[in-house]
XYZ file of N, CA and C in Angstrom:
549
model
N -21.511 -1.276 -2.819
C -21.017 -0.078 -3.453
C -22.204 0.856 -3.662
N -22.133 2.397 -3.379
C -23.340 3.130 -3.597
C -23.223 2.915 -4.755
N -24.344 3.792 -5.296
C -25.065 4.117 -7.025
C -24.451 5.145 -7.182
N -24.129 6.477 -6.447
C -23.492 7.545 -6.997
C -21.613 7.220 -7.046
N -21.159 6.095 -6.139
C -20.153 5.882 -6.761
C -19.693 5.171 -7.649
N -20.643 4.163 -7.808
C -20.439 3.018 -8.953
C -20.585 3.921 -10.520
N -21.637 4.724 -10.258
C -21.599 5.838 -11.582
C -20.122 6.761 -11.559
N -19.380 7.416 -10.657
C -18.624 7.680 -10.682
C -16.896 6.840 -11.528
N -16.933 5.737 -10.756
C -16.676 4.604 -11.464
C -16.372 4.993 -13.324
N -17.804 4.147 -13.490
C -18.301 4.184 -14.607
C -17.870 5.404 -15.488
N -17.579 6.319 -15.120
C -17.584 7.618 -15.363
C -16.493 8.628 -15.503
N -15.239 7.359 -15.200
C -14.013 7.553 -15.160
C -13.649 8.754 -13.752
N -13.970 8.028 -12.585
C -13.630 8.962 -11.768
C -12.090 9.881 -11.394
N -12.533 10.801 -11.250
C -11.137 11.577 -10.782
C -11.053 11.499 -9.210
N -12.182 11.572 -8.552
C -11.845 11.218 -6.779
C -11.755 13.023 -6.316
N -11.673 14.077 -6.968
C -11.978 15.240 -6.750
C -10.096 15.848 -7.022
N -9.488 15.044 -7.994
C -7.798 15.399 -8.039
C -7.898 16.598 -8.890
N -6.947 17.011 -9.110
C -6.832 18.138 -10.049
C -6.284 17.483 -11.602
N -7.358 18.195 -12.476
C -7.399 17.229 -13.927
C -5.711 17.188 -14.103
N -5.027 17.596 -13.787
C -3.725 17.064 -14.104
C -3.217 15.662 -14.218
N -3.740 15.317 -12.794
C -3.554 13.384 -12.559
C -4.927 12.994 -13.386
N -3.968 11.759 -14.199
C -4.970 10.812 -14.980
C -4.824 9.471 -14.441
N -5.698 8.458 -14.801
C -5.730 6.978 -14.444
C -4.240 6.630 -14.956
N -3.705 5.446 -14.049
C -2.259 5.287 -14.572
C -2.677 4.083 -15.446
N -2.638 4.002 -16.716
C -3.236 2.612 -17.509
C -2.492 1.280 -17.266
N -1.564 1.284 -16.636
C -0.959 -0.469 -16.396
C -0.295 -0.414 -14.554
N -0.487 0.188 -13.642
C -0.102 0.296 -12.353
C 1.113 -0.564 -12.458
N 1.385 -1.866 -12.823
C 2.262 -2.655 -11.819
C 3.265 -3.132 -13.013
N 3.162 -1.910 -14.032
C 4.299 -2.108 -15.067
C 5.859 -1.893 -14.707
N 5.832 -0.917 -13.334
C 7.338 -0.992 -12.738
C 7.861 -1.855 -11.985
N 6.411 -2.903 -11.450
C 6.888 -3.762 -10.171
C 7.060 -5.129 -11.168
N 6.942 -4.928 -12.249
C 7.189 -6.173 -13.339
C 8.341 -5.593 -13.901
N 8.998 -4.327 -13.906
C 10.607 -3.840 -14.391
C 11.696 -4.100 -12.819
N 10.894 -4.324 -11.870
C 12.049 -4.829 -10.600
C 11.714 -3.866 -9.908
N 10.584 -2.693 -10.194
C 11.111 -1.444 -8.993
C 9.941 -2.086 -7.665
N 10.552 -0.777 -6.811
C 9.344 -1.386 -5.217
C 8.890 0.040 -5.455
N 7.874 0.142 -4.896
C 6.735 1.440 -4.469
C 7.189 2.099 -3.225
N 7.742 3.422 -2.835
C 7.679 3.980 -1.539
C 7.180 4.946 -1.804
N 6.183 4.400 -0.453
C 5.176 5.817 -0.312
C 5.511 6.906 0.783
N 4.999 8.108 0.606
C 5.380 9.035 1.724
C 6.974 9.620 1.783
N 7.668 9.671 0.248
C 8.789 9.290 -0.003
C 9.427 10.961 0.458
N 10.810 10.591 1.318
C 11.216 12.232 1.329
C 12.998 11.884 0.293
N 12.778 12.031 -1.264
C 13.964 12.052 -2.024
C 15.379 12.336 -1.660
N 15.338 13.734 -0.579
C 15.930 14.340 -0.230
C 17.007 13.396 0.531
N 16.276 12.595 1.555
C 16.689 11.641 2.800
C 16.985 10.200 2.065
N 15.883 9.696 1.180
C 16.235 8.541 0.367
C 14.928 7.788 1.405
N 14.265 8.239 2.067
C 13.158 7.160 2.821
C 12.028 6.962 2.325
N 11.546 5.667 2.952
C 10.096 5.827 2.387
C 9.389 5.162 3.795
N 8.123 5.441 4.274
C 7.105 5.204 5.610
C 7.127 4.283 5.241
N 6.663 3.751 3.725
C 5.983 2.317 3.611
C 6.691 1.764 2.057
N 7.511 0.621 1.919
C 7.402 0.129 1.052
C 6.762 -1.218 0.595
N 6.391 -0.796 -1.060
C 5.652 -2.456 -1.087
C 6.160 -3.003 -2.902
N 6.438 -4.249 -2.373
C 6.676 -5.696 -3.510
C 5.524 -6.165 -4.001
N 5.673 -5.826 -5.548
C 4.137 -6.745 -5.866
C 4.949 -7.846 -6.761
N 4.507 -8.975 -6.583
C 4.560 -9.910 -8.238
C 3.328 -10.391 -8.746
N 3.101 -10.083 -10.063
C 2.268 -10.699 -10.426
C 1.936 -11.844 -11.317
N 0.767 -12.851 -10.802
C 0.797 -14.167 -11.136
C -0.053 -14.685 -12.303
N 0.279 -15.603 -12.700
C -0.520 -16.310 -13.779
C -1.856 -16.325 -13.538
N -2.542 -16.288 -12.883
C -3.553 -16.571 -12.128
C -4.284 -15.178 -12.750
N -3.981 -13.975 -12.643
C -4.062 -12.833 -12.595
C -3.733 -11.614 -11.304
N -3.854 -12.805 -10.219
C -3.605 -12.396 -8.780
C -2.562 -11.593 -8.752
N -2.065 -10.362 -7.228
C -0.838 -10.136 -7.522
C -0.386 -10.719 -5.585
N 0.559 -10.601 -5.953
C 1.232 -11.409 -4.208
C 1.757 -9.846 -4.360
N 1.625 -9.627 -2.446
C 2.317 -8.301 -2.240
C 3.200 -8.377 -0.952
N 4.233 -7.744 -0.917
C 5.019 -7.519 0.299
C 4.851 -6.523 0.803
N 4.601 -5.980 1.988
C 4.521 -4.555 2.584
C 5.277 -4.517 3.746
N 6.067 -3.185 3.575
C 6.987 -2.758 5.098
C 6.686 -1.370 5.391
N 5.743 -1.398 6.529
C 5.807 -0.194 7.164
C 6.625 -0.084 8.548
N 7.173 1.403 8.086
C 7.735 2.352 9.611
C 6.626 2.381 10.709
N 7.044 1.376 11.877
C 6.360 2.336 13.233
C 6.822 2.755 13.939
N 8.319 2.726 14.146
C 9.327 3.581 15.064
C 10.373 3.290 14.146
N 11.310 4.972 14.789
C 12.564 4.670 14.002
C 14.337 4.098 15.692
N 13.974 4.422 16.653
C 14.673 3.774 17.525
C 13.795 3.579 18.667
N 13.935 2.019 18.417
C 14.230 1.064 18.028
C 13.805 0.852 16.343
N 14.184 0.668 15.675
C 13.478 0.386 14.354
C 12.720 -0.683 14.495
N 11.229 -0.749 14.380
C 10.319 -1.728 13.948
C 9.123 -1.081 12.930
N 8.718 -1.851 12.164
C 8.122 -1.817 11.389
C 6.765 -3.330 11.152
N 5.715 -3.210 10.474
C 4.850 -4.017 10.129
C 5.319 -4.252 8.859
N 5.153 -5.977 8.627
C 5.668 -6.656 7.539
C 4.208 -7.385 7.108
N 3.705 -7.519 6.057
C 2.319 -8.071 5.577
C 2.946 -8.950 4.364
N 2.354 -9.682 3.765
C 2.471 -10.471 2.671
C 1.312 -11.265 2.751
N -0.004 -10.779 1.281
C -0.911 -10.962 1.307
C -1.253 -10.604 -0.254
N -2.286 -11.453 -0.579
C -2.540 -11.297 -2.339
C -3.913 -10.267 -2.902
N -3.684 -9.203 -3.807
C -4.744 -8.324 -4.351
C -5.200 -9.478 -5.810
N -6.528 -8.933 -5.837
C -7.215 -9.179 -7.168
C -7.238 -7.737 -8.266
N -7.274 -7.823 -9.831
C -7.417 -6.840 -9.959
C -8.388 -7.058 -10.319
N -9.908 -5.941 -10.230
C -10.858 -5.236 -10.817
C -11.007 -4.224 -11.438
N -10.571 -4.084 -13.262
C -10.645 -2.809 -13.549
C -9.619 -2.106 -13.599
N -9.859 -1.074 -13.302
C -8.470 0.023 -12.848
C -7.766 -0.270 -11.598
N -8.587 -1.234 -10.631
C -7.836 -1.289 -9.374
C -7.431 -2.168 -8.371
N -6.663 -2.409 -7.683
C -6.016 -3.643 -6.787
C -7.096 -3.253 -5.601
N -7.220 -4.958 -5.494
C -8.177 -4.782 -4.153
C -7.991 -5.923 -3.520
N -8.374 -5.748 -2.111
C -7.798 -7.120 -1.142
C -9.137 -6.971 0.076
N -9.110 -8.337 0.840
C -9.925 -8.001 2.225
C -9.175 -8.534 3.321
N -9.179 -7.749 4.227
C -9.017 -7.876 5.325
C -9.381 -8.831 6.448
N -8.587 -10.367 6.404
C -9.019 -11.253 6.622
C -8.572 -12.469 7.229
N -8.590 -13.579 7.531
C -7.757 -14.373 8.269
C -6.667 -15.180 7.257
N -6.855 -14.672 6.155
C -5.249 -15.209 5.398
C -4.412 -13.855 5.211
N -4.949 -12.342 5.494
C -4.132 -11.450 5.214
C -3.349 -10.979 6.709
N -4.429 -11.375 7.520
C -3.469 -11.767 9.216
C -2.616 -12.978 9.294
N -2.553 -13.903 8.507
C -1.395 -14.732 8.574
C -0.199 -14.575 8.023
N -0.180 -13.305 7.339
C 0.822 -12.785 6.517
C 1.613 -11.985 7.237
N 1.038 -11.759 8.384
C 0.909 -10.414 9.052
C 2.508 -10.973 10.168
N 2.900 -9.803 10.427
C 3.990 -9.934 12.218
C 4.912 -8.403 11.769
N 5.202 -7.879 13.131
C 6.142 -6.980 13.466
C 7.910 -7.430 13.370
N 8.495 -6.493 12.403
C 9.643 -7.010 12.505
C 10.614 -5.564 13.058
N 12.043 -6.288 12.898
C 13.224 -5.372 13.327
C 14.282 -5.053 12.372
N 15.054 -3.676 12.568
C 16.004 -3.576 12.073
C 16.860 -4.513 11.543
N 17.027 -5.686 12.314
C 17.984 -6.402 12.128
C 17.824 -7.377 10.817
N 18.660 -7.948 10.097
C 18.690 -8.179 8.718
C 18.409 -9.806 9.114
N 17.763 -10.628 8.382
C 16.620 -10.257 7.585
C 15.164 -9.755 7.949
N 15.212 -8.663 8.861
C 14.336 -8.135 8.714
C 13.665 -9.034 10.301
N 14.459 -9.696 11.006
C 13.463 -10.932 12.478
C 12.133 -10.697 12.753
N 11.346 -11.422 13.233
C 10.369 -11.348 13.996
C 10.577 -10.045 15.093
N 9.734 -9.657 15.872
C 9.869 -9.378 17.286
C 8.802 -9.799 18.053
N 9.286 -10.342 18.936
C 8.404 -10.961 20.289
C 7.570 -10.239 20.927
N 7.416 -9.066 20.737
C 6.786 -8.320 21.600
C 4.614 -8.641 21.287
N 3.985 -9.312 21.871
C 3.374 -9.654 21.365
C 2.048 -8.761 22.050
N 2.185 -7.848 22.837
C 1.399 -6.460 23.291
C 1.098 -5.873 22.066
N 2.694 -5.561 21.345
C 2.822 -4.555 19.859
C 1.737 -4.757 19.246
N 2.279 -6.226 18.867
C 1.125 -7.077 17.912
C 0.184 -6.798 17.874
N -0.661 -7.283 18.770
C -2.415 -7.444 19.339
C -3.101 -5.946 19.184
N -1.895 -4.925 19.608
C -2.310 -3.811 19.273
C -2.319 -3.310 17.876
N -1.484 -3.401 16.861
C -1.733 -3.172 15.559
C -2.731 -3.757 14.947
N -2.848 -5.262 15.724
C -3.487 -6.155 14.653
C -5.133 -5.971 15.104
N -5.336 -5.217 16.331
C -6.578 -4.927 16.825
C -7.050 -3.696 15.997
N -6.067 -2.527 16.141
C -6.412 -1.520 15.569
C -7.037 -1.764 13.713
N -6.514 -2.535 13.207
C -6.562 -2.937 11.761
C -7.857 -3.502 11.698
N -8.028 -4.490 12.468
C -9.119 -5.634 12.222
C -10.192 -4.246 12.601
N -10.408 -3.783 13.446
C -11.606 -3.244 13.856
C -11.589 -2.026 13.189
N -11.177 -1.832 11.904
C -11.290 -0.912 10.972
C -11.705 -1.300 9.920
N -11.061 -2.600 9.461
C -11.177 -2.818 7.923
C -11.390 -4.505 8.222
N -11.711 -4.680 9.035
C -12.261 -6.506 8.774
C -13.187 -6.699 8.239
N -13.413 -7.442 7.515
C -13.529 -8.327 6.215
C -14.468 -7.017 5.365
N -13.518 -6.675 5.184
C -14.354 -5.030 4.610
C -13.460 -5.036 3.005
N -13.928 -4.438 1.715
C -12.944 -4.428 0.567
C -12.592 -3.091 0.448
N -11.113 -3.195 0.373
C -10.419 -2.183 0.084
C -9.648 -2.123 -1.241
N -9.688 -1.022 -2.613
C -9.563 -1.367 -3.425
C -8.407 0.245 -3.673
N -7.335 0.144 -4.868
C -6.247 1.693 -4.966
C -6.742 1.581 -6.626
N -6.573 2.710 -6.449
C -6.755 3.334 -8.038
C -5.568 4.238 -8.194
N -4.763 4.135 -8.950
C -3.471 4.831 -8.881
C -3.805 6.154 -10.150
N -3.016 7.333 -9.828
C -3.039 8.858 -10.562
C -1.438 8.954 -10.913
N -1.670 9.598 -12.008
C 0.060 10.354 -12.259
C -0.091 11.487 -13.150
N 0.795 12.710 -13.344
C 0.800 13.288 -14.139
C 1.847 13.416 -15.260
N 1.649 13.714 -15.939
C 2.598 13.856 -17.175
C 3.997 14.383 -16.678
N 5.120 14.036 -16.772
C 6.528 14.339 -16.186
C 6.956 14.520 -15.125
N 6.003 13.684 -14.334
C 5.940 13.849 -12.659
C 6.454 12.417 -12.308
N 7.208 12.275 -11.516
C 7.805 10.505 -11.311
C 6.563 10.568 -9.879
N 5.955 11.398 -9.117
C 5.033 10.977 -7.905
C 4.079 10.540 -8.431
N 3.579 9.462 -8.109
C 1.812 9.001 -8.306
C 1.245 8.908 -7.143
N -0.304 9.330 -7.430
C -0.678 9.409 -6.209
C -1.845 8.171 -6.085
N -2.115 7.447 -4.854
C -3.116 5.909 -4.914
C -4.029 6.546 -4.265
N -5.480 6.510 -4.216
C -6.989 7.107 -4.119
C -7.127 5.583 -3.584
N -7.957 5.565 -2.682
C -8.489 4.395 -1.848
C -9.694 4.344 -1.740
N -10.779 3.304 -1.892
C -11.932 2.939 -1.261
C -11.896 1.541 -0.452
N -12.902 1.675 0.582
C -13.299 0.722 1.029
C -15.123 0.523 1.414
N -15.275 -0.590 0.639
C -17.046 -1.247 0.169
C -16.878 -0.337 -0.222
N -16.414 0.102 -1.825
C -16.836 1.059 -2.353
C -17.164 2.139 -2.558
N -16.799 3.187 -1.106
C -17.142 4.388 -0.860
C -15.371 4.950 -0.060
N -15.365 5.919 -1.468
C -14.181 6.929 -1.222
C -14.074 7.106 0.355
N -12.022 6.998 -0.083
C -11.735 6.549 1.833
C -10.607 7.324 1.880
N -10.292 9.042 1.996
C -9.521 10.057 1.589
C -8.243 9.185 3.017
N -8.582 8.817 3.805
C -7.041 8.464 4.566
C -6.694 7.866 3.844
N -7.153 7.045 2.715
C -6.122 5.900 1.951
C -5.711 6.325 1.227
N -5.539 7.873 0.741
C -4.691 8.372 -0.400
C -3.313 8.346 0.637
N -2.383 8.231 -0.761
C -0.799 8.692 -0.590
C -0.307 9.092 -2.080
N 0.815 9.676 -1.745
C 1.420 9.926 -2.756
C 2.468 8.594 -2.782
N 3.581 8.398 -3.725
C 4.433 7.044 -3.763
C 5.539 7.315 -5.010
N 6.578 6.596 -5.147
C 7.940 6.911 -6.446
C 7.705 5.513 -6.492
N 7.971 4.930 -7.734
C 8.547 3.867 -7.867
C 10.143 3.861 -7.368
N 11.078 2.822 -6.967
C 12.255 3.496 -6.763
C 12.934 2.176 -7.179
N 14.675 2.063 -6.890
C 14.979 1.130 -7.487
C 15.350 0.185 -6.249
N 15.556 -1.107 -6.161
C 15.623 -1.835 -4.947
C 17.695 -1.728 -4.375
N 18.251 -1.581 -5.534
C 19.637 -1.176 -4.886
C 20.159 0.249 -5.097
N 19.190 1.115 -4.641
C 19.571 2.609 -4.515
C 19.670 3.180 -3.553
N 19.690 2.778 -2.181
C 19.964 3.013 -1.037
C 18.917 3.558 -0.460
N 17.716 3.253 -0.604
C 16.600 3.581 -0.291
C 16.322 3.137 1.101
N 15.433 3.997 2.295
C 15.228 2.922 3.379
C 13.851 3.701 3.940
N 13.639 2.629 5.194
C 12.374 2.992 5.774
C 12.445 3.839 6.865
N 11.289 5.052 6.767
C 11.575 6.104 7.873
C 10.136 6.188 8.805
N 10.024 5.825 10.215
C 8.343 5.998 10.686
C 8.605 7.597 10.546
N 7.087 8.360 10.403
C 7.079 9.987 10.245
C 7.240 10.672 12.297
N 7.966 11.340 12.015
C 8.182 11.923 13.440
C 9.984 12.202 13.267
């Protein structure tokens, strides 16, 4: 971690947001009321690019589920299930040979199948690894006062990683919510 961000840190960083968004003080107080996280959410449509399941464990650990959109016909998506630590204000995980075992491409079809296509694979799972292998990636979540959007600020080794922001709703799991790839 640099020195000018670890002071940042220290220092209650804002990440350069507009003082409106503050630190969210308990992040995973909705995913302990039943809700899921969709990020990239269009209300309007009811979709979300990416949703994710956290539970959290005795341990302190949290187990997470993730479904991302990568096409919408055929519908497939990346399915992960892999565990964060918290540090602080923030969930953090590495990129690694138990968070690739979590890992496979699935389908529309209920519950969610495998798909065979194992080109897909190698290609997501290449693109990933040779970005963020065994590298730490940690979210610091923002919200503002009467705003249901929060927005997650990302680092990885410690140095601000602006693609890992999103915005996200908590939402409810039987509200007809679904997954949309962007396009």
């Amino acid at each position: 971690m640099s020195f000018a961000f670890a002071l940042m840190l220290l220092a209650g960083a804002d990440f350069g947001l507009d003082p409106a968004w503050k630190p969210v003080a308990d992040p995973l107080a909705p995913a302990r009321a039943g809700k899921i996280q969709c990020h990239d959410p269009d209300p309007a449509a009811r979709t979300c690019r990416l949703m994710t399941w956290f539970d959290t464990r005795a341990d302190g650990g949290v187990a997470v589920r993730q479904l991302t959109a990568l096409a919408n016909a055929p519908t497939l998506a990346v399915e992960a299930r892999f565990r964060l630590t918290r540090e602080g204000d923030a969930l953090c995980g590495v990129v690694d040979d138990a968070y690739m075992a979590g890992f496979r491409i699935v389908s529309s079809r209920a519950p969610h199948a495998p798909v065979n296509d194992k080109r897909l694979i190698l290609l997501y799972r290449d693109a990933l690894v040779a970005t963020l292998w065994k590298r730490k990636t940690c979210a610091y979540e923002y919200a503002r006062a009467d705003d249901p959007m929060q927005q997650e600020v990302g680092t990885v080794d410690g140095e601000f990683a602006g693609e890992l922001m999103s915005q996200y709703l908590w939402i409810d799991p039987g509200a007809g919510w679904r997954l949309k790839a962007p396009g």
